[in-house]
Amino acid sequence: MLSPLIFVGIAGLIGYFVSQNVQPAKVAVVIVNTQAPAKGLLSKAILKTSDSNIKFEAGTTQTSAEKALTNEKIDGILTVTTKPKISAKYVERSNADNNVDTSTLTATLSQLKLQQTAASLKLAPEALTALLAPAKVTKRTVAIENGKQVAKNDTTAAVNKAFAGVLTVFILMITMVYGSMLAQEIATEKGSRIMEILLSSVSATTQFFGKLAGMFLLLLTQIVAYVIAGAIGWVWLAKLDFVKSLLKQIDFSVLASQTTLIAVLFFVVGVMTYAVLAALTGSLVSNQEQVNTAVMPISMLGLAGYMLSFMAQTGDSPLLRITSFVPFINATVMPVQLALGHAGFAMAWASLGVSVIFLIGFTWVVVGVYRSNVLVYSDANFMKRLRTSFSIWRAEHK
């Protein structure tokens, strides 16, 4: 429970201290072949373009700038001339803390050159502004729902995509950790013969659902702890200027949508399905040494869904549409397909219905296999024990 919080906390602290220690690149501006009045105006114009990445320092000579660069007091020298037209040369230290993007320098000087050219052509500032005013383009985002165009906020797709991506990673983490934990617990109880004591007091069915209930209560505790930690961390994050500017661009109201509801339902059903699979595989082992073999099906299915969900973020394909209805895998694929508009709500609800029906049938089968196999100890390989268990189950239900 604590390891993800510790990891996020350390990463956040590292990012915070790195951002505090990052200083803008110091660039000395040397203006040559320019008369005094124009030189002063040009120097002021360049200084105004300083930002968080570049800090221009004017008023130095070429000799003093070269000396400062040699002593590593500045990161670079920008030498500017206005004859016959504005041009520049930039020299930078190879070991500078911050490298300057020359495109930024080019944009700065291009603007000054444009003003110089306009002045030579005797263009009024208003005429120059009107000449350079870009064409206005308005953008509207729509989604196709039930054959109709429905207006959407521009950030809807981005927020839904981010939410589906986070949910995919969370499902993978939960299935891996809790699936392994559940299989490990069952294998430990079988290997230490504690299982025989437990089943002398309760039925195998009660013990099976008790295991699942305990796992879900533990998962709920972990989620509540993360929510509390997130709320506490948000108090600090909300004060950062970067976060404030980011929040102004994102409409989080899109999270209260049908897409979010379906994604959460897929998470619940997906985790339950993987938990039932973990209980099945755990009951097939005889000791702790065989747990890795039992967890392998869980890991392979989880990774398959994880990789397909990334494929879904790059485009749609028949493979993704088919796997969106395959139990285990659709828990990660369908939320991404829905968030990106590759699948409609009708398809998502149908896929969720398939998952629920599969979960009910799969649980009924696994309970029978678990009940008949949980006290069986065998040295046979995993696949052989699995086939034998299902053969026993079929014989019992004929």
PDB file of N, CA and C in Angstrom, residues 266 324-325 330 334 344-357:
ATOM      1  N   PHE A 266     -16.043  -1.546 -15.763  1.00  0.00           N
ATOM      2  CA  PHE A 266     -15.097  -2.502 -16.346  1.00  0.00           C
ATOM      3  C   PHE A 266     -13.970  -2.804 -15.362  1.00  0.00           C
ATOM      4  N   SER A 324     -12.241  -6.400 -27.864  1.00  0.00           N
ATOM      5  CA  SER A 324     -13.069  -5.576 -26.985  1.00  0.00           C
ATOM      6  C   SER A 324     -14.226  -6.369 -26.386  1.00  0.00           C
ATOM      7  N   PHE A 325     -14.453  -7.579 -26.896  1.00  0.00           N
ATOM      8  CA  PHE A 325     -15.517  -8.434 -26.369  1.00  0.00           C
ATOM      9  C   PHE A 325     -14.963  -9.702 -25.735  1.00  0.00           C
ATOM     10  N   ASN A 330     -10.929  -7.358 -22.450  1.00  0.00           N
ATOM     11  CA  ASN A 330     -11.767  -6.187 -22.739  1.00  0.00           C
ATOM     12  C   ASN A 330     -11.818  -5.194 -21.586  1.00  0.00           C
ATOM     13  N   MET A 334     -11.593  -2.010 -23.990  1.00  0.00           N
ATOM     14  CA  MET A 334     -12.834  -1.295 -24.281  1.00  0.00           C
ATOM     15  C   MET A 334     -12.878   0.116 -23.704  1.00  0.00           C
ATOM     16  N   GLY A 344     -18.897   2.857 -29.646  1.00  0.00           N
ATOM     17  CA  GLY A 344     -20.017   3.603 -29.107  1.00  0.00           C
ATOM     18  C   GLY A 344     -20.469   3.052 -27.767  1.00  0.00           C
ATOM     19  N   PHE A 345     -21.426   3.753 -27.158  1.00  0.00           N
ATOM     20  CA  PHE A 345     -21.924   3.308 -25.857  1.00  0.00           C
ATOM     21  C   PHE A 345     -22.646   1.968 -25.957  1.00  0.00           C
ATOM     22  N   ALA A 346     -23.356   1.762 -27.063  1.00  0.00           N
ATOM     23  CA  ALA A 346     -24.065   0.486 -27.222  1.00  0.00           C
ATOM     24  C   ALA A 346     -23.078  -0.679 -27.240  1.00  0.00           C
ATOM     25  N   MET A 347     -21.969  -0.506 -27.968  1.00  0.00           N
ATOM     26  CA  MET A 347     -20.950  -1.553 -28.022  1.00  0.00           C
ATOM     27  C   MET A 347     -20.300  -1.752 -26.659  1.00  0.00           C
ATOM     28  N   ALA A 348     -20.059  -0.655 -25.930  1.00  0.00           N
ATOM     29  CA  ALA A 348     -19.423  -0.755 -24.613  1.00  0.00           C
ATOM     30  C   ALA A 348     -20.331  -1.482 -23.622  1.00  0.00           C
ATOM     31  N   TRP A 349     -21.615  -1.138 -23.605  1.00  0.00           N
ATOM     32  CA  TRP A 349     -22.540  -1.822 -22.698  1.00  0.00           C
ATOM     33  C   TRP A 349     -22.671  -3.297 -23.067  1.00  0.00           C
ATOM     34  N   ALA A 350     -22.658  -3.597 -24.370  1.00  0.00           N
ATOM     35  CA  ALA A 350     -22.730  -5.003 -24.803  1.00  0.00           C
ATOM     36  C   ALA A 350     -21.503  -5.767 -24.333  1.00  0.00           C
ATOM     37  N   SER A 351     -20.319  -5.149 -24.459  1.00  0.00           N
ATOM     38  CA  SER A 351     -19.089  -5.793 -24.008  1.00  0.00           C
ATOM     39  C   SER A 351     -19.105  -5.996 -22.495  1.00  0.00           C
ATOM     40  N   LEU A 352     -19.617  -4.998 -21.763  1.00  0.00           N
ATOM     41  CA  LEU A 352     -19.718  -5.126 -20.315  1.00  0.00           C
ATOM     42  C   LEU A 352     -20.687  -6.244 -19.939  1.00  0.00           C
ATOM     43  N   GLY A 353     -21.786  -6.363 -20.695  1.00  0.00           N
ATOM     44  CA  GLY A 353     -22.728  -7.454 -20.447  1.00  0.00           C
ATOM     45  C   GLY A 353     -22.102  -8.815 -20.670  1.00  0.00           C
ATOM     46  N   VAL A 354     -21.291  -8.931 -21.725  1.00  0.00           N
ATOM     47  CA  VAL A 354     -20.574 -10.186 -21.977  1.00  0.00           C
ATOM     48  C   VAL A 354     -19.653 -10.515 -20.802  1.00  0.00           C
ATOM     49  N   SER A 355     -18.972  -9.490 -20.280  1.00  0.00           N
ATOM     50  CA  SER A 355     -18.052  -9.708 -19.157  1.00  0.00           C
ATOM     51  C   SER A 355     -18.793 -10.155 -17.904  1.00  0.00           C
ATOM     52  N   VAL A 356     -19.948  -9.552 -17.628  1.00  0.00           N
ATOM     53  CA  VAL A 356     -20.718  -9.918 -16.434  1.00  0.00           C
ATOM     54  C   VAL A 356     -21.236 -11.353 -16.553  1.00  0.00           C
ATOM     55  N   ILE A 357     -21.776 -11.712 -17.725  1.00  0.00           N
ATOM     56  CA  ILE A 357     -22.277 -13.070 -17.932  1.00  0.00           C
ATOM     57  C   ILE A 357     -21.133 -14.075 -17.812  1.00  0.00           C
TER      58      ILE A 357
END
